[in-house]
Every structure is written in structure tokens, then in C-alpha cells.
PDB file of C-alpha atoms in Angstrom:
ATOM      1  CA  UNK A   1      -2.845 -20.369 -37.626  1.00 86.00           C
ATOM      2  CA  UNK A   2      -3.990 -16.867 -36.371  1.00 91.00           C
ATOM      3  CA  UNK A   3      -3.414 -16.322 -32.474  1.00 95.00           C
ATOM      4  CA  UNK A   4      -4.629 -13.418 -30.856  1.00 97.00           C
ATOM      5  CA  UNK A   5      -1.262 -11.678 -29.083  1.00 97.00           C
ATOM      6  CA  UNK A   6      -1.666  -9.224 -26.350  1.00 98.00           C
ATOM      7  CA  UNK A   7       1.711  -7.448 -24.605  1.00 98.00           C
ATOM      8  CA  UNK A   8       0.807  -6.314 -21.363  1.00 98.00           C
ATOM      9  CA  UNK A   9       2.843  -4.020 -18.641  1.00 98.00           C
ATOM     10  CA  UNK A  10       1.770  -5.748 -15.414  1.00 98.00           C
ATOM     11  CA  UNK A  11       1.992  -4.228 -11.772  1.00 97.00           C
ATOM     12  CA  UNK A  12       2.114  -1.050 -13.007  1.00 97.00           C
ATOM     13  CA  UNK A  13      -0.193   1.686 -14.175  1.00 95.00           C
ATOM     14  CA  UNK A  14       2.384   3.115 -16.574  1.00 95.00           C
ATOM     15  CA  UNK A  15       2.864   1.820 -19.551  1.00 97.00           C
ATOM     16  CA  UNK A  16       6.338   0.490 -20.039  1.00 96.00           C
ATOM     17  CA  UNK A  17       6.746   0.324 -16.170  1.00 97.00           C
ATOM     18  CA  UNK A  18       6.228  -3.037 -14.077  1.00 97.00           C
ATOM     19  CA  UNK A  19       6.864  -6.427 -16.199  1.00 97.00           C
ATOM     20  CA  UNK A  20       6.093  -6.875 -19.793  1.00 97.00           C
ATOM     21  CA  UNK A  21       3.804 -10.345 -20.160  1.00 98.00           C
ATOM     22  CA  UNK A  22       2.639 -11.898 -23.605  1.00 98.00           C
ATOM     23  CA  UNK A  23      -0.764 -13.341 -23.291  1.00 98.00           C
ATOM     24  CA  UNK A  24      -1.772 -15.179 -26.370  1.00 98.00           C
ATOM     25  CA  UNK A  25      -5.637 -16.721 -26.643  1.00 98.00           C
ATOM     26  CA  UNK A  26      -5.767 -19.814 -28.120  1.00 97.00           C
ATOM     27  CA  UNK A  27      -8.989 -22.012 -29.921  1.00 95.00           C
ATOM     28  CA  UNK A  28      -6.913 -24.623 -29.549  1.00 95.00           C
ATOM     29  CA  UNK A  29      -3.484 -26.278 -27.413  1.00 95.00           C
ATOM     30  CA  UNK A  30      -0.545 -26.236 -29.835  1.00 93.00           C
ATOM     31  CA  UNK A  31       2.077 -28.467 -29.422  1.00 95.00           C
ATOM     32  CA  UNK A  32       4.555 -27.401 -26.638  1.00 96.00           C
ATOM     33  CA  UNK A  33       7.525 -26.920 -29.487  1.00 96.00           C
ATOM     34  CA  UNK A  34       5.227 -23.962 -30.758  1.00 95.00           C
ATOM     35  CA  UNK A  35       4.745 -22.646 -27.292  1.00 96.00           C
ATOM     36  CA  UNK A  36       8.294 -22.654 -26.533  1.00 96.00           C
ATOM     37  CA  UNK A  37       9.082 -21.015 -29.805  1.00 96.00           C
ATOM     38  CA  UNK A  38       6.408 -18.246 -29.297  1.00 95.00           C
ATOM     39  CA  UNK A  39       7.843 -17.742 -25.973  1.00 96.00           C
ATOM     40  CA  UNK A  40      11.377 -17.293 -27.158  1.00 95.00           C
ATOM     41  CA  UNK A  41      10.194 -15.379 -30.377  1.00 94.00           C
ATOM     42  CA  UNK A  42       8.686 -12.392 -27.470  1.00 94.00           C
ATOM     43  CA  UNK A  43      11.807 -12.794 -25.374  1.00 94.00           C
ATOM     44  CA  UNK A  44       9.228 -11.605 -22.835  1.00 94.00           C
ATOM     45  CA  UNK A  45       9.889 -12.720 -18.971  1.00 91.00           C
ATOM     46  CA  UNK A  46       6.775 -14.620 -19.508  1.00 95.00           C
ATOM     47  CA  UNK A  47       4.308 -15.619 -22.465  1.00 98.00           C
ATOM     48  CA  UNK A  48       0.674 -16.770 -21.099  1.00 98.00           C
ATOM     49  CA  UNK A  49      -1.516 -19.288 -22.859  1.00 98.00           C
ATOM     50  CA  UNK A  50      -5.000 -19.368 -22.663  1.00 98.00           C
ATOM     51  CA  UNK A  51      -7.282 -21.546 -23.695  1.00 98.00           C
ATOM     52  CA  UNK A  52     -10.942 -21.649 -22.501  1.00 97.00           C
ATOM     53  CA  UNK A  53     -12.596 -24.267 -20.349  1.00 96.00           C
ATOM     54  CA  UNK A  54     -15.921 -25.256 -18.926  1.00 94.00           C
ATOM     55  CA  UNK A  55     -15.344 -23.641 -15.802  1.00 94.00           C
ATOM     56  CA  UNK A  56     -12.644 -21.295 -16.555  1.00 97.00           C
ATOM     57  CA  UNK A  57      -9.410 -21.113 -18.620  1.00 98.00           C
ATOM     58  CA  UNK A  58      -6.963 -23.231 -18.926  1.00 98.00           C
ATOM     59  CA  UNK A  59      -3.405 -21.036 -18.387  1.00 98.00           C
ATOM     60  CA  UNK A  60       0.555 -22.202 -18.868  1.00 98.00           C
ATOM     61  CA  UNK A  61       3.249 -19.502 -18.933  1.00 98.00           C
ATOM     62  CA  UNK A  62       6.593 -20.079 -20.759  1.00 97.00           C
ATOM     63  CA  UNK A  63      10.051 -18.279 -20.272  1.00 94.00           C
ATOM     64  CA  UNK A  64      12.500 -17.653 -23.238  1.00 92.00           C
ATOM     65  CA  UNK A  65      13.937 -21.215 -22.418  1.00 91.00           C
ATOM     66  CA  UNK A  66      11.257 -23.298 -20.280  1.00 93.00           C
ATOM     67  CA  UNK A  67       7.528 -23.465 -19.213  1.00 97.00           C
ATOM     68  CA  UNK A  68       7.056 -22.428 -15.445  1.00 95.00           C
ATOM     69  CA  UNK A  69       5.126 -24.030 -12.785  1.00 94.00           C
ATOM     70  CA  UNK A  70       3.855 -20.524 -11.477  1.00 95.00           C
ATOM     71  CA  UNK A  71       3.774 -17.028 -12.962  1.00 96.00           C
ATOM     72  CA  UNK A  72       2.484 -13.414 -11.526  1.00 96.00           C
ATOM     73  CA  UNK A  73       2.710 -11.003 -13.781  1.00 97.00           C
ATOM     74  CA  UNK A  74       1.887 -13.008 -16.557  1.00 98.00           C
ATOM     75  CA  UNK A  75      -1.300 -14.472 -14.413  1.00 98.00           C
ATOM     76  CA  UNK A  76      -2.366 -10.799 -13.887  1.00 98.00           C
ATOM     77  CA  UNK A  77      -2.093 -10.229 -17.295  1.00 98.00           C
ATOM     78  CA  UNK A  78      -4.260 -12.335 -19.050  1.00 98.00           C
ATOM     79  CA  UNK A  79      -6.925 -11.448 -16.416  1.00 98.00           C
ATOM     80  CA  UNK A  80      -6.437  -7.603 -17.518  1.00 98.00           C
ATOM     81  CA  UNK A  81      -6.759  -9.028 -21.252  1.00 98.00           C
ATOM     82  CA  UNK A  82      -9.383 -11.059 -20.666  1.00 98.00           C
ATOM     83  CA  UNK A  83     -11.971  -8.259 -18.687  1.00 97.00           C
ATOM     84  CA  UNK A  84     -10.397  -5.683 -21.095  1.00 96.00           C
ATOM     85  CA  UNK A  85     -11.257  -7.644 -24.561  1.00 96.00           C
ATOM     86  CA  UNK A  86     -14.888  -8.222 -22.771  1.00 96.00           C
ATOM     87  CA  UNK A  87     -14.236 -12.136 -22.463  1.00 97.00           C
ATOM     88  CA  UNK A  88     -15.148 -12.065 -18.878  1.00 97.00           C
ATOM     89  CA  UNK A  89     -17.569  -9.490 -17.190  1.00 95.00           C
ATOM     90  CA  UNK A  90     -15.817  -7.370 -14.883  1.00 92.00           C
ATOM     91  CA  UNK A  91     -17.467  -8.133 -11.910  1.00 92.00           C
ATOM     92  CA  UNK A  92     -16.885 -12.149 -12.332  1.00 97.00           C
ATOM     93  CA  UNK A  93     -14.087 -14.142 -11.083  1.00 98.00           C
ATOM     94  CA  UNK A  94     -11.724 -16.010 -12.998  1.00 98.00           C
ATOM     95  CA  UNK A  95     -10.933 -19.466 -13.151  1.00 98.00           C
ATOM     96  CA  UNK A  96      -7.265 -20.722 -14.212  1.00 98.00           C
ATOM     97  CA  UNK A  97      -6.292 -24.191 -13.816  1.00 98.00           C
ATOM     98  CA  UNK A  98      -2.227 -24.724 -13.818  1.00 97.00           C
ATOM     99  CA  UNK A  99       0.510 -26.495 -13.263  1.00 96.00           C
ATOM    100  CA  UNK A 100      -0.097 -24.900  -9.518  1.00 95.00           C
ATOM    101  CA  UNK A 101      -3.283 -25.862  -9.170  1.00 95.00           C
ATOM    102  CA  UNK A 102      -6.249 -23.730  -9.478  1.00 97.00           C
ATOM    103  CA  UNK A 103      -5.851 -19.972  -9.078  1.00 98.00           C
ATOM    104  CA  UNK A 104      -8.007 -17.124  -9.149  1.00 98.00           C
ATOM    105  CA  UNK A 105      -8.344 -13.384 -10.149  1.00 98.00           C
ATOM    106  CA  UNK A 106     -10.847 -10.675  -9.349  1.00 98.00           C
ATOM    107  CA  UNK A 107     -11.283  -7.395  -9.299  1.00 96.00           C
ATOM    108  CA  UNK A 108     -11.146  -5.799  -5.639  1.00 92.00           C
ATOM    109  CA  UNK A 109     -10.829  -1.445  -5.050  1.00 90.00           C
ATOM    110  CA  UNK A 110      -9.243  -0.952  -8.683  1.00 91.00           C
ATOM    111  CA  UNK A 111      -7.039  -3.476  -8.453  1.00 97.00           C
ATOM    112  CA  UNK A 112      -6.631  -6.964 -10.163  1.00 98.00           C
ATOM    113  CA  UNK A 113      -6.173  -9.482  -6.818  1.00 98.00           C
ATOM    114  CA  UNK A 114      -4.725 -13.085  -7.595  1.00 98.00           C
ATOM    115  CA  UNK A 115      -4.996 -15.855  -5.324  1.00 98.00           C
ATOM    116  CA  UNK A 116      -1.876 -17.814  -5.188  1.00 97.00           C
ATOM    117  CA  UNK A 117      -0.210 -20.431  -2.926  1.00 97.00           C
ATOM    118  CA  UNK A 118       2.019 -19.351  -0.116  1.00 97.00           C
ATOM    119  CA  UNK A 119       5.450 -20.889  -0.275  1.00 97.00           C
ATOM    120  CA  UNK A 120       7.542 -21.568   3.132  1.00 96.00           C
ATOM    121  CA  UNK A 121      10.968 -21.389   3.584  1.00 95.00           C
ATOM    122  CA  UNK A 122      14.026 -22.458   6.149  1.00 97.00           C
ATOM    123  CA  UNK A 123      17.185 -21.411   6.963  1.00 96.00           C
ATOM    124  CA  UNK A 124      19.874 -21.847   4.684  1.00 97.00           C
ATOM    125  CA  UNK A 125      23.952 -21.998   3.442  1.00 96.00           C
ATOM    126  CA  UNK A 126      24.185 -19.706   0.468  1.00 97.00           C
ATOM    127  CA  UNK A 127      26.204 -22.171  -2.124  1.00 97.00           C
ATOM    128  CA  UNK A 128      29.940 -20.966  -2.972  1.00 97.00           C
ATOM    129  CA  UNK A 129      29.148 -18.525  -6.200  1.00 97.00           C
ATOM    130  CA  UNK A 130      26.687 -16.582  -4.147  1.00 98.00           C
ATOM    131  CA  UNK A 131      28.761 -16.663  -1.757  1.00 97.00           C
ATOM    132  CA  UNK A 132      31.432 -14.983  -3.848  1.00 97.00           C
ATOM    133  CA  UNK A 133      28.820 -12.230  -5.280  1.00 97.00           C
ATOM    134  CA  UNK A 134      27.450 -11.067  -1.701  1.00 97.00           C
ATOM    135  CA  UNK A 135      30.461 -12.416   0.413  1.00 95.00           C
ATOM    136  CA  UNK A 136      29.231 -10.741   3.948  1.00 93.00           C
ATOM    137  CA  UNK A 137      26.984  -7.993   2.925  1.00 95.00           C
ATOM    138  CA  UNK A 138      24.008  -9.919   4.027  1.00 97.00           C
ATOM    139  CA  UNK A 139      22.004 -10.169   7.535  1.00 97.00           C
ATOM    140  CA  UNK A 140      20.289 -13.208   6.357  1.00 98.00           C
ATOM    141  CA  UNK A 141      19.702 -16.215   3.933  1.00 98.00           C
ATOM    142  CA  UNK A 142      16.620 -18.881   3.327  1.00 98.00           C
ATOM    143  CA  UNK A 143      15.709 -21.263   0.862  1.00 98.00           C
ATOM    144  CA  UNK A 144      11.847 -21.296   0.040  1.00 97.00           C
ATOM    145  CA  UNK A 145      10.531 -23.355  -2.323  1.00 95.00           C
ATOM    146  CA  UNK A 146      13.324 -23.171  -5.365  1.00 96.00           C
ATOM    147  CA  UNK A 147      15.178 -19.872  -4.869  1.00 98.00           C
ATOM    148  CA  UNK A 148      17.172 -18.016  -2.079  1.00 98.00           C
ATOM    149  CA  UNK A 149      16.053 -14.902  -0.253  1.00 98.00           C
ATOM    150  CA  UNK A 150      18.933 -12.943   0.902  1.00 98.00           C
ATOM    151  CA  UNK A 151      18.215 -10.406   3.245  1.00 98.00           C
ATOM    152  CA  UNK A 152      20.279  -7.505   2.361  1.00 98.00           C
ATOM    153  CA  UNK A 153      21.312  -4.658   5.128  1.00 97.00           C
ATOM    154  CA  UNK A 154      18.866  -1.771   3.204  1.00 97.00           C
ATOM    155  CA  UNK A 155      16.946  -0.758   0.814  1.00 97.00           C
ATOM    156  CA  UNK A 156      19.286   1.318  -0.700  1.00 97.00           C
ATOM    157  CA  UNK A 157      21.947  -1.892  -0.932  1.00 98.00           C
ATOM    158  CA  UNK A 158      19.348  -3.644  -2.910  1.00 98.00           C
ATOM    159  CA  UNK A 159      18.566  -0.923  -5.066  1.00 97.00           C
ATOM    160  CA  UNK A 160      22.244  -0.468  -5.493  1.00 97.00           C
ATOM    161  CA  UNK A 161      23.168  -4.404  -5.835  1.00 97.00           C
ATOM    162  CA  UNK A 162      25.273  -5.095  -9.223  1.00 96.00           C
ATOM    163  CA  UNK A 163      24.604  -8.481  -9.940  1.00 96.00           C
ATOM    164  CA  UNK A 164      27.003 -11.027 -12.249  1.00 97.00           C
ATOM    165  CA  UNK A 165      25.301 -12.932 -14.178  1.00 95.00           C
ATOM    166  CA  UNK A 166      28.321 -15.803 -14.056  1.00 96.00           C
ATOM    167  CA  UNK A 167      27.777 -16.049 -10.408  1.00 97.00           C
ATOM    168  CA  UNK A 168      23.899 -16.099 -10.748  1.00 97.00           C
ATOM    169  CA  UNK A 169      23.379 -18.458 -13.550  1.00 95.00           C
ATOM    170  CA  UNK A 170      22.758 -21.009 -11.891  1.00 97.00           C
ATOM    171  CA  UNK A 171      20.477 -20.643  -9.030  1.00 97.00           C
ATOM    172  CA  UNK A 172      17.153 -18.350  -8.462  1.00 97.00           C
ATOM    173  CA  UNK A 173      17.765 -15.714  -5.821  1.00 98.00           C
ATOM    174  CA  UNK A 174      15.862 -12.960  -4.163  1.00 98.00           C
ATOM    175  CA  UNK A 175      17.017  -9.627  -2.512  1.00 98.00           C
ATOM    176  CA  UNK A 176      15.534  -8.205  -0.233  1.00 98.00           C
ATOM    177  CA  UNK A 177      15.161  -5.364   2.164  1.00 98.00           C
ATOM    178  CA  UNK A 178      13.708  -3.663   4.807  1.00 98.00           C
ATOM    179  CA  UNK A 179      12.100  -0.243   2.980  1.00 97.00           C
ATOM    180  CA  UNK A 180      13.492   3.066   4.233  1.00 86.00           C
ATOM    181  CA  UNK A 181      11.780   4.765   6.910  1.00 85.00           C
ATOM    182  CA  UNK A 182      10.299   7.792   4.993  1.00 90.00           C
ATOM    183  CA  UNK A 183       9.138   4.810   2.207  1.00 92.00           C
ATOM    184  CA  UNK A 184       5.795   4.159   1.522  1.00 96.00           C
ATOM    185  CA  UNK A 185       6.268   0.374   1.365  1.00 98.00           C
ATOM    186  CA  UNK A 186       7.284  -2.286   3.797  1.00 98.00           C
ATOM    187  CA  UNK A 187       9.821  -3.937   2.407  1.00 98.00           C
ATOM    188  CA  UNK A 188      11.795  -4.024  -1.220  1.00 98.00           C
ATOM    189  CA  UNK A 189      13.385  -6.892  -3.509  1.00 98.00           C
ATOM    190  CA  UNK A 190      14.983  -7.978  -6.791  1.00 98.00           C
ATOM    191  CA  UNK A 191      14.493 -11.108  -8.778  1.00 98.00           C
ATOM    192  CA  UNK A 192      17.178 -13.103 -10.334  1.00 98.00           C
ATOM    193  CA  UNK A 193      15.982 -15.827 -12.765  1.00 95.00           C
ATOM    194  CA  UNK A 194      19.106 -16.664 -14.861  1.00 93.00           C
ATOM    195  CA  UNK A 195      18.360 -20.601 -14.998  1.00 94.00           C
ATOM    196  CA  UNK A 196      15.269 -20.007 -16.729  1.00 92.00           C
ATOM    197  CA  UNK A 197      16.453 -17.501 -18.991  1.00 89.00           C
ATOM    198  CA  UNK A 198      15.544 -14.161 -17.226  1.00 91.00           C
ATOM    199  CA  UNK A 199      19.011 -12.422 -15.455  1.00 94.00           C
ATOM    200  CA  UNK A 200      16.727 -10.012 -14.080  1.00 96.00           C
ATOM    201  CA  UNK A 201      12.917 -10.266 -13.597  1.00 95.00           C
ATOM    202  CA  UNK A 202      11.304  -6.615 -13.233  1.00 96.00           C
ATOM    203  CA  UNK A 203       8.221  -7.218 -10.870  1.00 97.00           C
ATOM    204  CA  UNK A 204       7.679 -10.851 -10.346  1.00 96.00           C
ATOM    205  CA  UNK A 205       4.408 -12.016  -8.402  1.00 97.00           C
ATOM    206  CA  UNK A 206       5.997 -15.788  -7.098  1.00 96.00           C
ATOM    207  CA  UNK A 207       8.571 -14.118  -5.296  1.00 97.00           C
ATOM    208  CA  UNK A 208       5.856 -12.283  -3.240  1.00 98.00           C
ATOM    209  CA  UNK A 209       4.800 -15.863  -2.729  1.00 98.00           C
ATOM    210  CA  UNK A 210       7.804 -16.248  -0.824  1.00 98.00           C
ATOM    211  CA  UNK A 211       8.536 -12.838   0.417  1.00 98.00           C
ATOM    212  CA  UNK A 212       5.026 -12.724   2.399  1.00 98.00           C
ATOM    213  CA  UNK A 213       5.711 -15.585   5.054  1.00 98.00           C
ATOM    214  CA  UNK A 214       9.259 -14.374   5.012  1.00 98.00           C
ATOM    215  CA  UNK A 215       8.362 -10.773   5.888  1.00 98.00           C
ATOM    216  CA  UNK A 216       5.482 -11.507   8.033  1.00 98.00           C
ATOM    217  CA  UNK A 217       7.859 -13.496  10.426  1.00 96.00           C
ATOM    218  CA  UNK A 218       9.761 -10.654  10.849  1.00 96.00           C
ATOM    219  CA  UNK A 219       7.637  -7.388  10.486  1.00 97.00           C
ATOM    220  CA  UNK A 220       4.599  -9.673  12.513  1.00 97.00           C
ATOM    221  CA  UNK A 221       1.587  -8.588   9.903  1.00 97.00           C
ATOM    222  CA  UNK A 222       0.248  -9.911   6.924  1.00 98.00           C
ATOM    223  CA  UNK A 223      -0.787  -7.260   4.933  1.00 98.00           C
ATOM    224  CA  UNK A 224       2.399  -5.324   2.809  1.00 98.00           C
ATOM    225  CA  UNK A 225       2.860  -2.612   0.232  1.00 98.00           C
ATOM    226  CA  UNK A 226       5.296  -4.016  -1.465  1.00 98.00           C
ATOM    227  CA  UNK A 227       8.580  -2.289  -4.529  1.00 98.00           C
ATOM    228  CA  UNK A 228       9.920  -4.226  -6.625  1.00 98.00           C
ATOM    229  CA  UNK A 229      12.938  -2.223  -7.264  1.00 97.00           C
ATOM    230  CA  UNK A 230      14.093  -3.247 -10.358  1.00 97.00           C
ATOM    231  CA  UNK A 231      15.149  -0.477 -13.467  1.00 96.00           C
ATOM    232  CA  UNK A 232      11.497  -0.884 -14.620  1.00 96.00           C
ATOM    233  CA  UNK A 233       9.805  -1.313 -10.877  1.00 96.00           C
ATOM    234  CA  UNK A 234       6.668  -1.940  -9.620  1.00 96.00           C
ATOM    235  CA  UNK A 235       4.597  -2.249  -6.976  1.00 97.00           C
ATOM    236  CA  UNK A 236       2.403  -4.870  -5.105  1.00 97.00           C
ATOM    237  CA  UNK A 237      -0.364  -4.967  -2.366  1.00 98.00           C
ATOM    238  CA  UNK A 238       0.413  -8.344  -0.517  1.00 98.00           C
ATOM    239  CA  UNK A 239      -1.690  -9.953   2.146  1.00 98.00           C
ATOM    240  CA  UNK A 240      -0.587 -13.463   4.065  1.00 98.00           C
ATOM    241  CA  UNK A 241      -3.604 -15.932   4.678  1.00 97.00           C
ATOM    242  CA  UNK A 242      -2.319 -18.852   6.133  1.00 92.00           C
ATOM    243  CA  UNK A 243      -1.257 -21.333   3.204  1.00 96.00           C
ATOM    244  CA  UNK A 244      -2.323 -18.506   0.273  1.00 97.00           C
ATOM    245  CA  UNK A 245      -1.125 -15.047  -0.609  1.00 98.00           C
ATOM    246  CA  UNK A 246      -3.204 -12.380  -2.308  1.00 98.00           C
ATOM    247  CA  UNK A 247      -1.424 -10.084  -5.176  1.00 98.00           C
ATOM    248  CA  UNK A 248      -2.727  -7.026  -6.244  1.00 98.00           C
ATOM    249  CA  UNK A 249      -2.092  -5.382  -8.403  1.00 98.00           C
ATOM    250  CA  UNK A 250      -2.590  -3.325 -12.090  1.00 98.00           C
ATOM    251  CA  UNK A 251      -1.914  -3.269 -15.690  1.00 98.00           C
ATOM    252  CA  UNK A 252      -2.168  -1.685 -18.482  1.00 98.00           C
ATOM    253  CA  UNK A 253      -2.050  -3.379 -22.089  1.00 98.00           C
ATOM    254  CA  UNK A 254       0.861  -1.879 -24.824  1.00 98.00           C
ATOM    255  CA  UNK A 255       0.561  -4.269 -27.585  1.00 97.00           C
ATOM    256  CA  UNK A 256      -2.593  -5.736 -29.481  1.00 96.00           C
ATOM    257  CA  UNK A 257      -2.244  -7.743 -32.155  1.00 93.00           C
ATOM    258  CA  UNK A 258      -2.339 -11.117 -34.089  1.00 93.00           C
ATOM    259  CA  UNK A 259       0.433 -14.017 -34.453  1.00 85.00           C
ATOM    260  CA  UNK A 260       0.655 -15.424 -37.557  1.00 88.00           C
ATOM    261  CA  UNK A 261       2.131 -18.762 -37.542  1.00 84.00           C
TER     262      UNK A 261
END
């Protein structure tokens, strides 16, 4: 079996900036014990699956350990494959039906939007080992969806947060911030994704899922430049409408090749 194997730097327009997604295209569904071992063979954040449909593409994205209900970067990359590799024409929309239902990309200003669900959240009790990594040098905590958000004093304490993995192995967990007042951006975060394999995710799209309601609340817009301020970074346009959130953002392709299997 040949599979067509793209690496792509997402949210970014650097290469080796932003996250690194594998998009394979597929004839064909494999078995999910191939999926899962092409996933962990990239050891990518994310591998993407296509495979095409009447009205679209069908699209599942697996971590080094599991396959994920919702994926970003990996979303936005196999639209930038598929426009790139002339699949799609550049001015069409694109159709992917997941695991979260059907979701959308298109090309808006230079930039690769995705329409993806908004996820609430509530107030919440950090449990006791992050409670031992941040101890009081939070302002506030939530629980949307299937991750904390923990509202850290500044942007400069999130860039600056050391996490331990020990502590952070078991739960998903956001930081975020406020962005400096000289920053271009509205607010900054980091993505911790040790349950599913990833201790640190470098620009990571469902967290903006989260991050928009939870920033809206408190900045009272909808629209965000958003810095993901991880070693590799990236950044996001985010806008709030009602129960969706739009993700822009770009990409730029490092690896084209073919999987022999």
C-alpha cells in the first residue's frame, strides 16, 4: 500500500514554526491498528486522514497514542494540502465530516478560516497535582469541555511557566494570559496534552475553541489575535459566533512524500 504523506507546519508562515501535522490521503479506510501505527510512526501532535466523499472528505486525526474527537492544526492542514496539491480549487469550500460533526475550511484575506464548534466552560476546583504545579500563582480556573484553563497573572508567567510532566499527565490543561500591553495580540496560552501523548502541544486550534468564550467574557469582544506561546509559537485570528468559532490561520507544507506500508 502506497499513501500519499504530507508534513505540514500549521499556523505559521515559517516553516518549522507553528505545529507540525501529518496529513496522509487515502483511496481507501485502513483499519484503525494501521492508523494508530502511522500516527505513532510520525510522532507528530497530530496525523490527518483523508479520504474523499461525495460531498467532501471524510477526516480523523490520531495522536501518538489515541484518535481525537477534534483537531486544529491538523484540520488546517489537510485543507493547505488539499488546495496546494490542486485537489480542491482555491476558491471552493471544504467539506470534512468528523467525529465533531461537520466542519469547514475556506480561504478568507490569505488566510485558511476553519469553522469549528465553540466549547463552554464553568467554574472550577483545580484537582490536587495541579494544584501542586501552580499552587497560588493563578487568578483563575474553569473546566470547558475536557481540559482546564488556568488563568495565569501575565503573559510573561505563561511564557515563563515550567511545566512537570508527573503533575500534568493526567489531565489536559490550558494557560493562559492576558497579552502585554505593547503586544499585538489579545491574549496568550500554552497547551498541555500529556494524556493523549503530547506534554506540550505548540499551536493547538481546540483550545481556541475554548479560549474564545472564555476570553470574550472577560475582554467583552469576539474577534482576537491570538499567540500561542509555545518554543515553536504561533499565531491565530479568532472570532466568537455564538455556538461556533472561526480559526484562521496559515501554513506552509515541509514534507512531501509517499508511505510505504
Amino acid at each position: 500500500m502506497k499513501i500519499r504523506f504530507f508534513q505540514v507546519d500549521a499556523f505559521t508562515r515559517v516553516p518549522f514554526k507553528g505545529n507540525q501535522a501529518g496529513v496522509c490521503l487515502l483511496d481507501s479506510m485502513p483499519e484503525d491498528a494501521l492508523l494508530k501505527a502511522i500516527a505513532a510512526e510520525n510522532n507528530l501532535a497530530e496525523t490527518a486522514f483523508l479520504l474523499p466523499t461525495e460531498n467532501g472528505y471524510h477526516l480523523r486525526w490520531f495522536s501518538p497514542k489515541v484518535e481525537m474527537k477534534l483537531c486544529g492544526h491538523a484540520t488546517l492542514a489537510s485543507a493547505h494540502v488539499l488546495w496546494e496539491a490542486g485537489l480542491v480549487r482555491v476558491h471552493d469550500t471544504i467539506r470534512f465530516d468528523t467525529l465533531s460533526g461537520v466542519l469547514t475550511a475556506r480561504q478568507q484575506d490569505g488566510w485558511i478560516e476553519l469553522n469549528f464548534p465553540a466549547r463552554d466552560h464553568e467554574p472550577a476546583t483545580l484537582p490536587a497535582p495541579l494544584q501542586e504545579l501552580f499552587k497560588d500563582n493563578y487568578v483563575n480556573v474553569t473546566y470547558s469541555f475536557d481540559r482546564y484553563i488556568v488563568e495565569l497573572k501575565s503573559a510573561e508567567a505563561v511564557a515563563g511557566f515550567i511545566p512537570d510532566e508527573k503533575l500534568l499527565k493526567d489531565h489536559l490543561c490550558i494557560i493562559t494570559a492576558r497579552a502585554g500591553e505593547d503586544a499585538p495580540y489579545d491574549f496568550v496560552s500554552r497547551y498541555f496534552a500529556g494524556p493523549v501523548g503530547v506534554s506540550e502541544d505548540p499551536v493547538t486550534g481546540s483550545a481556541h475553541c475554548s479560549l474564545a468564550p472564555y476570553w470574550s467574557a472577560r475582554l467583552h469582544k469576539n474577534e482576537f489575535f491570538a499567540y500561542q506561546a509555545s518554543a515553536r509559537g504561533g499565531e491565530l485570528k479568532v472570532v466568537l459566533q455564538q455556538d461556533r468559532v472561526l480559526l484562521r490561520g496559515e501554513a506552509v507544507t515541509v514534507i512531501n512524500g509517499i508511505f510505504t506500508i
